[in-house]
Amino acid sequence: MKKHNLAWTLCIVGIVTLCVLSFTPLVIPAHESTPMFLGVPRTLWLGILVYVAMVVLTWIGTRVHPEADKDTGDPV
């Protein structure tokens, strides 16, 4: 049970960290009009990376959610 709680907490911390980092100069560079990587803007690459990381963390979160083991009686 503790392992699930730790994994759930790590998912929450990861999502919050990604949200905060997505508005830092790491993703939105200062004083650069068009930073490119392989002909695509760096901001787009990092946006895609953040999106994929959030999808993966959400999927993991659905598997380790602390309430997932309890039967709520709600029909699915």
Coordinates of N, CA and C in Angstrom, one line a residue:
M1 N 0.8 -1.2 0.0 CA 0.0 0.0 0.0 C 0.9 1.3 0.0
K2 N 2.0 1.2 0.8 CA 2.8 2.4 0.8 C 3.5 2.6 -0.6
K3 N 3.8 1.6 -1.3 CA 4.4 1.7 -2.6 C 3.4 2.5 -3.5
H4 N 2.2 2.2 -3.5 CA 1.2 2.9 -4.3 C 1.1 4.4 -3.9
N5 N 1.2 4.6 -2.6 CA 1.1 6.0 -2.2 C 2.3 6.8 -2.6
L6 N 3.5 6.2 -2.6 CA 4.7 6.8 -3.0 C 4.7 7.1 -4.5
A7 N 4.2 6.1 -5.3 CA 4.1 6.3 -6.8 C 3.1 7.4 -7.1
W8 N 2.0 7.4 -6.4 CA 0.9 8.4 -6.6 C 1.5 9.8 -6.3
T9 N 2.2 9.9 -5.2 CA 2.9 11.2 -4.8 C 3.9 11.6 -5.9
L10 N 4.7 10.7 -6.4 CA 5.6 11.0 -7.4 C 5.0 11.5 -8.7
C11 N 3.8 10.9 -9.0 CA 3.1 11.3 -10.2 C 2.6 12.7 -10.1
I12 N 2.1 13.1 -8.9 CA 1.6 14.4 -8.6 C 2.8 15.4 -8.7
V13 N 3.9 15.1 -8.1 CA 5.0 16.0 -8.1 C 5.5 16.1 -9.6
G14 N 5.5 15.0 -10.3 CA 6.0 15.1 -11.7 C 5.1 16.0 -12.6
I15 N 3.8 15.9 -12.4 CA 2.9 16.7 -13.2 C 3.0 18.2 -12.8
V16 N 3.1 18.5 -11.5 CA 3.3 19.9 -11.1 C 4.6 20.4 -11.6
T17 N 5.7 19.7 -11.5 CA 7.0 20.1 -12.0 C 6.9 20.4 -13.5
L18 N 6.3 19.5 -14.3 CA 6.2 19.7 -15.7 C 5.4 21.0 -16.0
C19 N 4.3 21.2 -15.2 CA 3.5 22.5 -15.4 C 4.3 23.7 -15.2
V20 N 5.1 23.7 -14.1 CA 5.9 24.8 -13.8 C 7.1 25.0 -14.8
L21 N 7.7 23.9 -15.2 CA 8.8 24.0 -16.1 C 8.4 24.5 -17.5
S22 N 7.1 24.2 -17.9 CA 6.7 24.6 -19.2 C 6.6 26.1 -19.4
F23 N 6.6 26.9 -18.3 CA 6.6 28.3 -18.5 C 7.9 29.0 -18.1
T24 N 9.0 28.2 -18.0 CA 10.3 28.7 -17.7 C 11.1 29.0 -19.0
P25 N 12.2 29.7 -18.9 CA 13.0 29.9 -20.1 C 13.5 28.7 -20.8
L26 N 13.5 27.5 -20.1 CA 13.9 26.3 -20.7 C 13.0 26.0 -21.9
V27 N 11.7 26.2 -21.8 CA 10.8 25.9 -22.9 C 10.5 27.2 -23.7
I28 N 10.3 28.3 -23.1 CA 10.1 29.6 -23.7 C 11.4 30.4 -23.6
P29 N 12.3 30.3 -24.6 CA 13.6 31.0 -24.5 C 13.4 32.5 -24.6
A30 N 14.3 33.2 -23.8 CA 14.3 34.7 -23.8 C 15.2 35.2 -24.9
H31 N 14.9 36.2 -25.5 CA 15.7 36.9 -26.5 C 16.1 36.0 -27.7
E32 N 15.3 35.1 -28.0 CA 15.5 34.2 -29.2 C 14.2 34.2 -30.0
S33 N 14.2 34.6 -31.2 CA 13.0 34.6 -32.0 C 12.6 33.3 -32.6
T34 N 13.6 32.5 -33.1 CA 13.4 31.2 -33.7 C 14.4 30.2 -33.3
P35 N 14.5 29.7 -32.1 CA 15.5 28.6 -31.9 C 14.9 27.4 -32.5
M36 N 15.7 26.7 -33.4 CA 15.3 25.6 -34.2 C 16.1 24.3 -33.8
F37 N 15.4 23.2 -33.9 CA 16.1 21.9 -33.8 C 15.5 21.0 -34.9
L38 N 16.3 20.6 -35.8 CA 15.9 19.8 -36.9 C 14.8 20.5 -37.8
G39 N 14.9 21.8 -37.9 CA 14.0 22.5 -38.7 C 12.7 22.8 -38.0
V40 N 12.5 22.4 -36.8 CA 11.2 22.6 -36.1 C 11.6 23.4 -34.8
P41 N 10.7 24.4 -34.5 CA 11.0 25.2 -33.3 C 11.2 24.4 -32.0
R42 N 12.2 24.8 -31.3 CA 12.5 24.1 -30.0 C 11.3 24.1 -29.1
T43 N 10.6 25.1 -29.1 CA 9.4 25.2 -28.2 C 8.4 24.1 -28.5
L44 N 8.2 23.8 -29.8 CA 7.3 22.8 -30.2 C 7.8 21.4 -29.8
W45 N 9.1 21.1 -30.0 CA 9.7 19.9 -29.5 C 9.5 19.7 -28.0
L46 N 9.8 20.7 -27.2 CA 9.6 20.6 -25.8 C 8.2 20.5 -25.4
G47 N 7.3 21.1 -26.1 CA 5.8 21.0 -25.9 C 5.4 19.6 -26.1
I48 N 5.9 19.0 -27.2 CA 5.5 17.6 -27.4 C 6.1 16.7 -26.3
L49 N 7.3 16.9 -25.9 CA 7.9 16.1 -24.8 C 7.1 16.3 -23.5
V50 N 6.7 17.5 -23.2 CA 5.9 17.7 -22.0 C 4.6 17.0 -22.1
Y51 N 3.9 17.0 -23.3 CA 2.7 16.4 -23.5 C 2.8 14.9 -23.3
V52 N 3.8 14.3 -23.9 CA 4.0 12.8 -23.8 C 4.3 12.4 -22.3
A53 N 5.1 13.2 -21.7 CA 5.4 12.9 -20.2 C 4.2 13.0 -19.4
M54 N 3.3 14.0 -19.7 CA 2.0 14.1 -18.9 C 1.1 12.9 -19.2
V55 N 1.0 12.5 -20.4 CA 0.2 11.3 -20.7 C 0.7 10.1 -20.0
V56 N 2.0 9.9 -20.0 CA 2.6 8.7 -19.3 C 2.4 8.8 -17.8
L57 N 2.6 10.0 -17.2 CA 2.3 10.2 -15.8 C 0.9 10.0 -15.4
T58 N 0.0 10.4 -16.3 CA -1.4 10.2 -16.1 C -1.8 8.7 -16.1
W59 N -1.2 8.0 -17.1 CA -1.5 6.6 -17.2 C -1.0 5.9 -15.9
I60 N 0.2 6.2 -15.5 CA 0.8 5.6 -14.3 C -0.1 5.9 -13.1
G61 N -0.5 7.2 -13.0 CA -1.4 7.6 -11.9 C -2.7 6.8 -11.9
T62 N -3.3 6.5 -13.0 CA -4.5 5.7 -13.0 C -4.2 4.3 -12.5
R63 N -3.0 3.8 -12.6 CA -2.7 2.4 -12.1 C -2.4 2.4 -10.7
V64 N -1.9 3.5 -10.1 CA -1.4 3.5 -8.7 C -2.2 4.4 -7.8
H65 N -3.4 4.9 -8.3 CA -4.2 5.7 -7.4 C -4.6 5.0 -6.2
P66 N -4.5 5.7 -5.0 CA -4.8 5.0 -3.7 C -6.2 4.5 -3.6
E67 N -7.2 5.1 -4.3 CA -8.6 4.6 -4.2 C -8.9 3.6 -5.2
A68 N -8.0 3.2 -6.1 CA -8.2 2.3 -7.2 C -8.5 0.9 -6.6
D69 N -8.0 0.5 -5.5 CA -8.3 -0.8 -4.9 C -9.6 -1.0 -4.3
K70 N -10.2 0.1 -3.9 CA -11.5 0.1 -3.2 C -12.7 -0.1 -4.2
D71 N -13.6 -0.9 -3.9 CA -14.8 -1.0 -4.8 C -15.8 0.1 -4.3
T72 N -16.1 1.0 -5.2 CA -17.1 2.1 -4.9 C -18.5 1.7 -5.2
G73 N -18.7 0.7 -6.0 CA -20.0 0.2 -6.3 C -20.6 1.0 -7.5
D74 N -19.9 1.9 -8.1 CA -20.3 2.6 -9.2 C -20.2 1.8 -10.5
P75 N -21.2 1.7 -11.3 CA -21.0 1.0 -12.6 C -20.1 1.7 -13.5
V76 N -19.3 0.9 -14.2 CA -18.3 1.5 -15.1 C -18.9 1.6 -16.5

